PDB file of C-alpha atoms and ligand atoms in Angstrom:
ATOM      1  CA  MET A   1     -26.346 -33.568   0.943  1.00 65.00           C
ATOM      2  CA  LYS A   2     -26.410 -35.896   3.952  1.00 76.00           C
ATOM      3  CA  PRO A   3     -24.545 -34.771   7.115  1.00 77.00           C
ATOM      4  CA  LEU A   4     -22.065 -37.635   6.747  1.00 76.00           C
ATOM      5  CA  SER A   5     -21.091 -36.688   3.174  1.00 79.00           C
ATOM      6  CA  ILE A   6     -20.809 -33.004   4.199  1.00 77.00           C
ATOM      7  CA  ALA A   7     -18.425 -34.014   6.999  1.00 77.00           C
ATOM      8  CA  LEU A   8     -16.398 -36.196   4.614  1.00 73.00           C
ATOM      9  CA  THR A   9     -16.170 -33.401   2.022  1.00 77.00           C
ATOM     10  CA  MET A  10     -14.911 -31.044   4.749  1.00 76.00           C
ATOM     11  CA  ILE A  11     -12.274 -33.525   5.898  1.00 75.00           C
ATOM     12  CA  VAL A  12     -11.066 -34.065   2.321  1.00 74.00           C
ATOM     13  CA  THR A  13     -10.927 -30.272   1.709  1.00 76.00           C
ATOM     14  CA  LEU A  14      -9.002 -29.655   4.941  1.00 76.00           C
ATOM     15  CA  ALA A  15      -6.547 -32.441   4.112  1.00 78.00           C
ATOM     16  CA  ALA A  16      -5.979 -30.950   0.640  1.00 79.00           C
ATOM     17  CA  HIS A  17      -5.289 -27.523   2.174  1.00 81.00           C
ATOM     18  CA  ALA A  18      -2.815 -29.016   4.644  1.00 84.00           C
ATOM     19  CA  GLU A  19      -1.037 -30.746   1.739  1.00 82.00           C
ATOM     20  CA  ASP A  20      -0.877 -27.473  -0.256  1.00 92.00           C
ATOM     21  CA  ALA A  21       0.515 -25.623   2.766  1.00 94.00           C
ATOM     22  CA  GLN A  22       3.153 -28.331   3.245  1.00 96.00           C
ATOM     23  CA  GLN A  23       4.169 -28.145  -0.433  1.00 97.00           C
ATOM     24  CA  ILE A  24       4.476 -24.332  -0.285  1.00 98.00           C
ATOM     25  CA  GLU A  25       6.553 -24.570   2.901  1.00 98.00           C
ATOM     26  CA  ARG A  26       8.876 -27.086   1.209  1.00 98.00           C
ATOM     27  CA  GLY A  27       9.181 -24.687  -1.756  1.00 98.00           C
ATOM     28  CA  ARG A  28      10.071 -21.782   0.529  1.00 98.00           C
ATOM     29  CA  TYR A  29      12.759 -23.926   2.177  1.00 98.00           C
ATOM     30  CA  LEU A  30      14.258 -24.895  -1.208  1.00 98.00           C
ATOM     31  CA  VAL A  31      14.190 -21.311  -2.522  1.00 98.00           C
ATOM     32  CA  ASP A  32      16.163 -20.222   0.574  1.00 97.00           C
ATOM     33  CA  LEU A  33      18.555 -23.145   0.241  1.00 97.00           C
ATOM     34  CA  LEU A  34      19.190 -22.576  -3.479  1.00 96.00           C
ATOM     35  CA  SER A  35      19.577 -18.794  -3.055  1.00 96.00           C
ATOM     36  CA  CYS A  36      17.149 -17.795  -5.784  1.00 97.00           C
ATOM     37  CA  ALA A  37      16.956 -14.370  -4.106  1.00 98.00           C
ATOM     38  CA  ALA A  38      20.707 -13.839  -4.622  1.00 96.00           C
ATOM     39  CA  CYS A  39      19.903 -12.957  -8.229  1.00 97.00           C
ATOM     40  CA  HIS A  40      16.143 -12.452  -8.394  1.00 98.00           C
ATOM     41  CA  THR A  41      15.739  -9.891  -5.557  1.00 98.00           C
ATOM     42  CA  ASP A  42      16.392  -6.325  -6.676  1.00 97.00           C
ATOM     43  CA  GLY A  43      19.558  -4.847  -5.158  1.00 96.00           C
ATOM     44  CA  GLN A  44      20.851  -8.193  -3.864  1.00 96.00           C
ATOM     45  CA  LEU A  45      23.616  -8.346  -6.510  1.00 94.00           C
ATOM     46  CA  LEU A  46      25.049  -5.227  -4.832  1.00 92.00           C
ATOM     47  CA  SER A  47      24.356  -6.665  -1.339  1.00 92.00           C
ATOM     48  CA  GLU A  48      21.596  -4.090  -0.853  1.00 94.00           C
ATOM     49  CA  PRO A  49      18.421  -6.183  -1.169  1.00 96.00           C
ATOM     50  CA  ARG A  50      15.095  -4.362  -1.442  1.00 97.00           C
ATOM     51  CA  ALA A  51      12.586  -6.106   0.818  1.00 96.00           C
ATOM     52  CA  ASP A  52       9.668  -4.744  -1.239  1.00 97.00           C
ATOM     53  CA  ARG A  53      11.100  -6.456  -4.334  1.00 98.00           C
ATOM     54  CA  TYR A  54      11.786  -9.884  -2.835  1.00 98.00           C
ATOM     55  CA  LEU A  55      12.123 -12.257  -5.828  1.00 98.00           C
ATOM     56  CA  ALA A  56      10.568  -9.494  -7.969  1.00 98.00           C
ATOM     57  CA  GLY A  57      13.420  -9.210 -10.474  1.00 98.00           C
ATOM     58  CA  SER A  58      16.755  -7.401 -10.620  1.00 98.00           C
ATOM     59  CA  SER A  59      17.246  -3.949 -12.188  1.00 97.00           C
ATOM     60  CA  ILE A  60      20.954  -4.782 -12.053  1.00 96.00           C
ATOM     61  CA  GLY A  61      22.033  -7.152 -14.781  1.00 96.00           C
ATOM     62  CA  ILE A  62      24.693  -9.850 -15.036  1.00 95.00           C
ATOM     63  CA  ALA A  63      27.265  -9.659 -17.835  1.00 93.00           C
ATOM     64  CA  TYR A  64      27.682 -12.893 -19.789  1.00 90.00           C
ATOM     65  CA  SER A  65      30.370 -12.123 -22.356  1.00 87.00           C
ATOM     66  CA  ASN A  66      33.896 -10.735 -22.404  1.00 84.00           C
ATOM     67  CA  HIS A  67      33.211  -7.837 -24.778  1.00 86.00           C
ATOM     68  CA  ASP A  68      33.987  -4.263 -23.709  1.00 85.00           C
ATOM     69  CA  LYS A  69      30.243  -3.833 -23.969  1.00 91.00           C
ATOM     70  CA  PRO A  70      29.167  -7.259 -22.719  1.00 91.00           C
ATOM     71  CA  GLY A  71      25.854  -9.000 -23.230  1.00 93.00           C
ATOM     72  CA  VAL A  72      23.753  -8.459 -20.116  1.00 95.00           C
ATOM     73  CA  VAL A  73      20.900 -10.548 -18.735  1.00 95.00           C
ATOM     74  CA  PHE A  74      18.453  -9.493 -16.009  1.00 97.00           C
ATOM     75  CA  PRO A  75      17.147 -12.031 -13.452  1.00 98.00           C
ATOM     76  CA  ALA A  76      13.382 -12.086 -13.957  1.00 98.00           C
ATOM     77  CA  ASN A  77      10.494 -11.129 -11.700  1.00 98.00           C
ATOM     78  CA  LEU A  78       9.355 -14.461 -10.167  1.00 98.00           C
ATOM     79  CA  THR A  79       6.244 -13.140  -8.394  1.00 98.00           C
ATOM     80  CA  PRO A  80       2.819 -13.876  -9.937  1.00 98.00           C
ATOM     81  CA  ASP A  81       2.291 -10.366 -11.360  1.00 98.00           C
ATOM     82  CA  PRO A  82       0.567 -10.950 -14.734  1.00 98.00           C
ATOM     83  CA  ASP A  83       2.347  -8.130 -16.606  1.00 98.00           C
ATOM     84  CA  THR A  84       5.878  -8.138 -15.218  1.00 98.00           C
ATOM     85  CA  GLY A  85       6.176 -11.527 -13.464  1.00 98.00           C
ATOM     86  CA  LEU A  86       5.088 -15.143 -13.885  1.00 98.00           C
ATOM     87  CA  GLY A  87       1.333 -14.442 -13.552  1.00 98.00           C
ATOM     88  CA  ARG A  88       0.525 -15.704 -17.053  1.00 98.00           C
ATOM     89  CA  TRP A  89       2.721 -18.827 -16.821  1.00 98.00           C
ATOM     90  CA  SER A  90       1.157 -22.201 -15.989  1.00 98.00           C
ATOM     91  CA  ALA A  91       2.621 -24.186 -13.095  1.00 98.00           C
ATOM     92  CA  ALA A  92       4.038 -26.705 -15.601  1.00 97.00           C
ATOM     93  CA  GLU A  93       5.768 -23.928 -17.575  1.00 97.00           C
ATOM     94  CA  ILE A  94       7.428 -22.523 -14.435  1.00 98.00           C
ATOM     95  CA  THR A  95       8.563 -25.982 -13.304  1.00 97.00           C
ATOM     96  CA  LYS A  96      10.021 -26.715 -16.761  1.00 95.00           C
ATOM     97  CA  ASN A  97      11.916 -23.404 -16.716  1.00 96.00           C
ATOM     98  CA  ILE A  98      13.413 -24.137 -13.289  1.00 96.00           C
ATOM     99  CA  GLN A  99      14.549 -27.602 -14.343  1.00 93.00           C
ATOM    100  CA  TYR A 100      15.551 -27.089 -17.963  1.00 92.00           C
ATOM    101  CA  GLY A 101      15.910 -23.322 -18.461  1.00 92.00           C
ATOM    102  CA  ILE A 102      13.375 -23.404 -21.291  1.00 93.00           C
ATOM    103  CA  ASP A 103      10.913 -20.542 -21.094  1.00 93.00           C
ATOM    104  CA  ARG A 104       7.234 -20.614 -22.093  1.00 93.00           C
ATOM    105  CA  HIS A 105       8.114 -19.439 -25.615  1.00 92.00           C
ATOM    106  CA  GLY A 106      10.608 -22.286 -26.054  1.00 92.00           C
ATOM    107  CA  ARG A 107      13.712 -20.076 -25.627  1.00 91.00           C
ATOM    108  CA  GLN A 108      16.717 -21.760 -23.995  1.00 91.00           C
ATOM    109  CA  GLN A 109      17.871 -19.453 -21.219  1.00 90.00           C
ATOM    110  CA  LEU A 110      21.467 -18.684 -20.364  1.00 89.00           C
ATOM    111  CA  PRO A 111      23.095 -20.982 -17.795  1.00 88.00           C
ATOM    112  CA  ILE A 112      23.675 -17.951 -15.536  1.00 90.00           C
ATOM    113  CA  MET A 113      20.250 -19.054 -14.367  1.00 91.00           C
ATOM    114  CA  PRO A 114      21.679 -22.241 -12.798  1.00 91.00           C
ATOM    115  CA  TRP A 115      19.276 -24.662 -14.467  1.00 90.00           C
ATOM    116  CA  PRO A 116      22.055 -27.151 -15.425  1.00 89.00           C
ATOM    117  CA  GLY A 117      22.368 -27.816 -11.673  1.00 91.00           C
ATOM    118  CA  TYR A 118      18.638 -27.639 -11.010  1.00 93.00           C
ATOM    119  CA  ALA A 119      18.075 -30.297 -13.691  1.00 90.00           C
ATOM    120  CA  HIS A 120      19.160 -32.840 -11.051  1.00 92.00           C
ATOM    121  CA  MET A 121      16.297 -31.835  -8.787  1.00 94.00           C
ATOM    122  CA  GLN A 122      13.490 -34.251  -7.961  1.00 95.00           C
ATOM    123  CA  GLN A 123      10.301 -33.435  -9.872  1.00 96.00           C
ATOM    124  CA  GLU A 124       8.331 -32.863  -6.639  1.00 97.00           C
ATOM    125  CA  ASP A 125      10.954 -30.396  -5.397  1.00 97.00           C
ATOM    126  CA  ALA A 126      10.712 -28.337  -8.595  1.00 97.00           C
ATOM    127  CA  GLU A 127       6.906 -28.440  -8.268  1.00 98.00           C
ATOM    128  CA  ALA A 128       7.136 -27.295  -4.629  1.00 98.00           C
ATOM    129  CA  ILE A 129       9.280 -24.306  -5.682  1.00 98.00           C
ATOM    130  CA  THR A 130       6.663 -23.418  -8.306  1.00 98.00           C
ATOM    131  CA  ALA A 131       3.853 -23.693  -5.722  1.00 98.00           C
ATOM    132  CA  TYR A 132       5.761 -21.352  -3.415  1.00 98.00           C
ATOM    133  CA  LEU A 133       6.449 -18.797  -6.191  1.00 98.00           C
ATOM    134  CA  MET A 134       2.766 -18.829  -7.151  1.00 98.00           C
ATOM    135  CA  SER A 135       1.810 -18.168  -3.496  1.00 98.00           C
ATOM    136  CA  LEU A 136       3.909 -14.968  -3.294  1.00 98.00           C
ATOM    137  CA  PRO A 137       2.204 -11.584  -3.355  1.00 98.00           C
ATOM    138  CA  PRO A 138       2.407 -10.229  -6.920  1.00 98.00           C
ATOM    139  CA  VAL A 139       4.860  -7.325  -7.237  1.00 98.00           C
ATOM    140  CA  LYS A 140       4.753  -5.058 -10.283  1.00 98.00           C
ATOM    141  CA  HIS A 141       8.343  -4.563 -11.387  1.00 98.00           C
ATOM    142  CA  ALA A 142       9.533  -4.778 -14.985  1.00 98.00           C
ATOM    143  CA  VAL A 143      13.214  -5.664 -15.306  1.00 98.00           C
ATOM    144  CA  PRO A 144      15.215  -4.077 -18.156  1.00 97.00           C
ATOM    145  CA  THR A 145      15.340  -5.919 -21.479  1.00 96.00           C
ATOM    146  CA  ASN A 146      18.379  -8.167 -22.003  1.00 95.00           C
ATOM    147  CA  VAL A 147      21.251  -6.455 -23.828  1.00 95.00           C
ATOM    148  CA  ALA A 148      23.061  -8.165 -26.745  1.00 95.00           C
ATOM    149  CA  PRO A 149      26.906  -8.219 -26.809  1.00 94.00           C
ATOM    150  CA  ASN A 150      28.503  -5.071 -28.306  1.00 94.00           C
ATOM    151  CA  THR A 151      25.469  -2.993 -27.459  1.00 95.00           C
ATOM    152  CA  PRO A 152      25.671  -0.326 -24.740  1.00 94.00           C
ATOM    153  CA  SER A 153      23.627  -1.111 -21.628  1.00 93.00           C
ATOM    154  CA  SER A 154      21.768   1.763 -20.015  1.00 93.00           C
ATOM    155  CA  ALA A 155      21.174  -0.354 -16.887  1.00 94.00           C
ATOM    156  CA  PRO A 156      23.945  -1.206 -14.405  1.00 93.00           C
ATOM    157  CA  TYR A 157      25.357  -4.722 -14.355  1.00 93.00           C
ATOM    158  CA  VAL A 158      27.863  -6.902 -12.516  1.00 92.00           C
ATOM    159  CA  ARG A 159      30.484  -9.099 -14.111  1.00 86.00           C
ATOM    160  CA  TYR A 160      30.920 -12.384 -12.328  1.00 71.00           C
ATOM    161  CA  GLY A 161      31.468 -16.047 -12.674  1.00 58.00           C
ATOM    162  CA  VAL A 162      31.469 -16.485 -16.446  1.00 52.00           C
ATOM    163  CA  TYR A 163      35.044 -15.746 -17.381  1.00 54.00           C
ATOM    164  CA  VAL A 164      38.161 -17.849 -17.576  1.00 56.00           C
ATOM    165  CA  PHE A 165      41.190 -15.590 -17.472  1.00 56.00           C
ATOM    166  CA  PHE A 166      44.579 -17.136 -18.230  1.00 57.00           C
ATOM    167  CA  PRO A 167      47.437 -14.855 -17.071  1.00 57.00           C
ATOM    168  CA  LYS A 168      50.031 -14.380 -19.825  1.00 59.00           C
ATOM    169  CA  THR A 169      52.896 -15.851 -17.788  1.00 56.00           C
ATOM    170  CA  ALA A 170      50.904 -18.937 -17.030  1.00 53.00           C
ATOM    171  CA  ILE A 171      50.087 -19.418 -20.699  1.00 52.00           C
ATOM    172  CA  GLU A 172      53.739 -19.075 -21.733  1.00 61.00           C
ATOM    173  CA  GLY A 173      55.308 -21.002 -18.870  1.00 62.00           C
ATOM    174  CA  GLU A 174      52.930 -23.803 -17.982  1.00 59.00           C
ATOM    175  CA  THR A 175      50.505 -26.276 -19.358  1.00 60.00           C
ATOM    176  CA  ILE A 176      46.992 -25.200 -18.598  1.00 52.00           C
ATOM    177  CA  THR A 177      44.174 -27.673 -18.293  1.00 56.00           C
ATOM    178  CA  THR A 178      40.899 -26.224 -19.440  1.00 50.00           C
ATOM    179  CA  PRO A 179      37.642 -27.628 -18.130  1.00 51.00           C
TER     180      PRO A 179
HETATM  181  C1  HEC B   1      23.047 -16.804 -10.397  1.00 57.79           C
HETATM  182  C2  HEC B   1      21.807 -16.081 -10.601  1.00 57.79           C
HETATM  183  C3  HEC B   1      20.490 -16.835 -10.532  1.00 57.79           C
HETATM  184  C4  HEC B   1      20.049 -17.686  -9.550  1.00 57.79           C
HETATM  185  C5  HEC B   1      20.776 -18.131  -8.280  1.00 57.79           C
HETATM  186  C6  HEC B   1      18.724 -18.102  -9.952  1.00 57.79           C
HETATM  187  N1  HEC B   1      18.385 -17.521 -11.141  1.00 57.79           N
HETATM  188 FE1  HEC B   1      16.605 -17.730 -12.115  1.00 57.79          FE
HETATM  189  N2  HEC B   1      17.304 -16.555 -13.629  1.00 57.79           N
HETATM  190  C7  HEC B   1      18.514 -15.895 -13.633  1.00 57.79           C
HETATM  191  C8  HEC B   1      18.654 -15.158 -14.869  1.00 57.79           C
HETATM  192  C9  HEC B   1      19.845 -14.292 -15.279  1.00 57.79           C
HETATM  193  C10 HEC B   1      17.479 -15.409 -15.617  1.00 57.79           C
HETATM  194  C11 HEC B   1      17.176 -14.920 -17.040  1.00 57.79           C
HETATM  195  C12 HEC B   1      17.884 -15.882 -18.001  1.00 57.79           C
HETATM  196  C13 HEC B   1      17.717 -15.507 -19.458  1.00 57.79           C
HETATM  197  O1  HEC B   1      16.901 -14.618 -19.771  1.00 57.79           O
HETATM  198  O2  HEC B   1      18.395 -16.152 -20.300  1.00 57.79           O
HETATM  199  C14 HEC B   1      16.653 -16.274 -14.806  1.00 57.79           C
HETATM  200  C15 HEC B   1      15.392 -16.737 -15.175  1.00 57.79           C
HETATM  201  C16 HEC B   1      14.553 -17.474 -14.358  1.00 57.79           C
HETATM  202  C17 HEC B   1      13.208 -17.864 -14.699  1.00 57.79           C
HETATM  203  C18 HEC B   1      12.497 -17.534 -16.021  1.00 57.79           C
HETATM  204  C19 HEC B   1      11.598 -16.347 -15.830  1.00 57.79           C
HETATM  205  C20 HEC B   1      11.305 -15.557 -17.067  1.00 57.79           C
HETATM  206  O3  HEC B   1      10.431 -14.655 -17.000  1.00 57.79           O
HETATM  207  O4  HEC B   1      11.929 -15.785 -18.126  1.00 57.79           O
HETATM  208  C21 HEC B   1      12.700 -18.566 -13.647  1.00 57.79           C
HETATM  209  C22 HEC B   1      11.315 -19.199 -13.523  1.00 57.79           C
HETATM  210  C23 HEC B   1      13.737 -18.613 -12.645  1.00 57.79           C
HETATM  211  N3  HEC B   1      14.848 -17.936 -13.118  1.00 57.79           N
HETATM  212  C24 HEC B   1      13.596 -19.221 -11.418  1.00 57.79           C
HETATM  213  C25 HEC B   1      14.641 -19.346 -10.498  1.00 57.79           C
HETATM  214  C26 HEC B   1      14.512 -20.084  -9.253  1.00 57.79           C
HETATM  215  C27 HEC B   1      13.236 -20.738  -8.760  1.00 57.79           C
HETATM  216  C28 HEC B   1      15.737 -20.038  -8.654  1.00 57.79           C
HETATM  217  C29 HEC B   1      16.170 -20.736  -7.395  1.00 57.79           C
HETATM  218  C30 HEC B   1      15.823 -22.147  -7.274  1.00 57.79           C
HETATM  219  C31 HEC B   1      16.618 -19.253  -9.511  1.00 57.79           C
HETATM  220  N4  HEC B   1      15.909 -18.866 -10.606  1.00 57.79           N
HETATM  221  C32 HEC B   1      17.929 -18.961  -9.222  1.00 57.79           C
HETATM  222  C33 HEC B   1      19.467 -15.920 -12.641  1.00 57.79           C
HETATM  223  C34 HEC B   1      19.427 -16.719 -11.505  1.00 57.79           C
END
């Protein structure tokens, strides 16, 4: 290779690296802004985040039904660990999941994962989030399997955000507008 083409190749490679670094930095910013860690970092649902499991999945679940024994879902491990995280997902599969809540097996995920809001995101923002997730150190941490309604959960869980409770007096005395 001639010196000039070597120099050009180096410049192009350096520029590509700078672009990657910028995209990852944008992804980190968006992940902070959108509070992905609020659910996906172990312990965070109890306000006791584990730094060694940052975005590596929650052992504490989130209840999604009103049953005595509610259905429970566990925010996934988002680090690139191949066995317990997103290591075997392609970038396109991760981006699609963030935007549409459809996982790599075609399963529609629960809207507790706030994909209905994320669907309004620009494509390049979703791709930047994916680039950032793929740049994280892989952490091996398997979250518990989701629990179906009316089945006892052996893992702890929080109940939040998914219930509409109409007090009896309000139902009898007033007109209630439901969303
Ligand atoms: C309010 C809690 C919450 C927040 C905030 C949240 N998620 Fe999730 N996420 C979940 C839950 C719960 C699931 C599992 C849903 C299911 O299995 O139906 C999930 C699943 C996922 C999955 C699928 C992984 C898999 O293995 O199935 C990805 C990818 C993901 N979330 C990325 C993100 C990103 C990126 C953000 C921030 C931009 C984010 N999530 C914010 C709760 C949350």
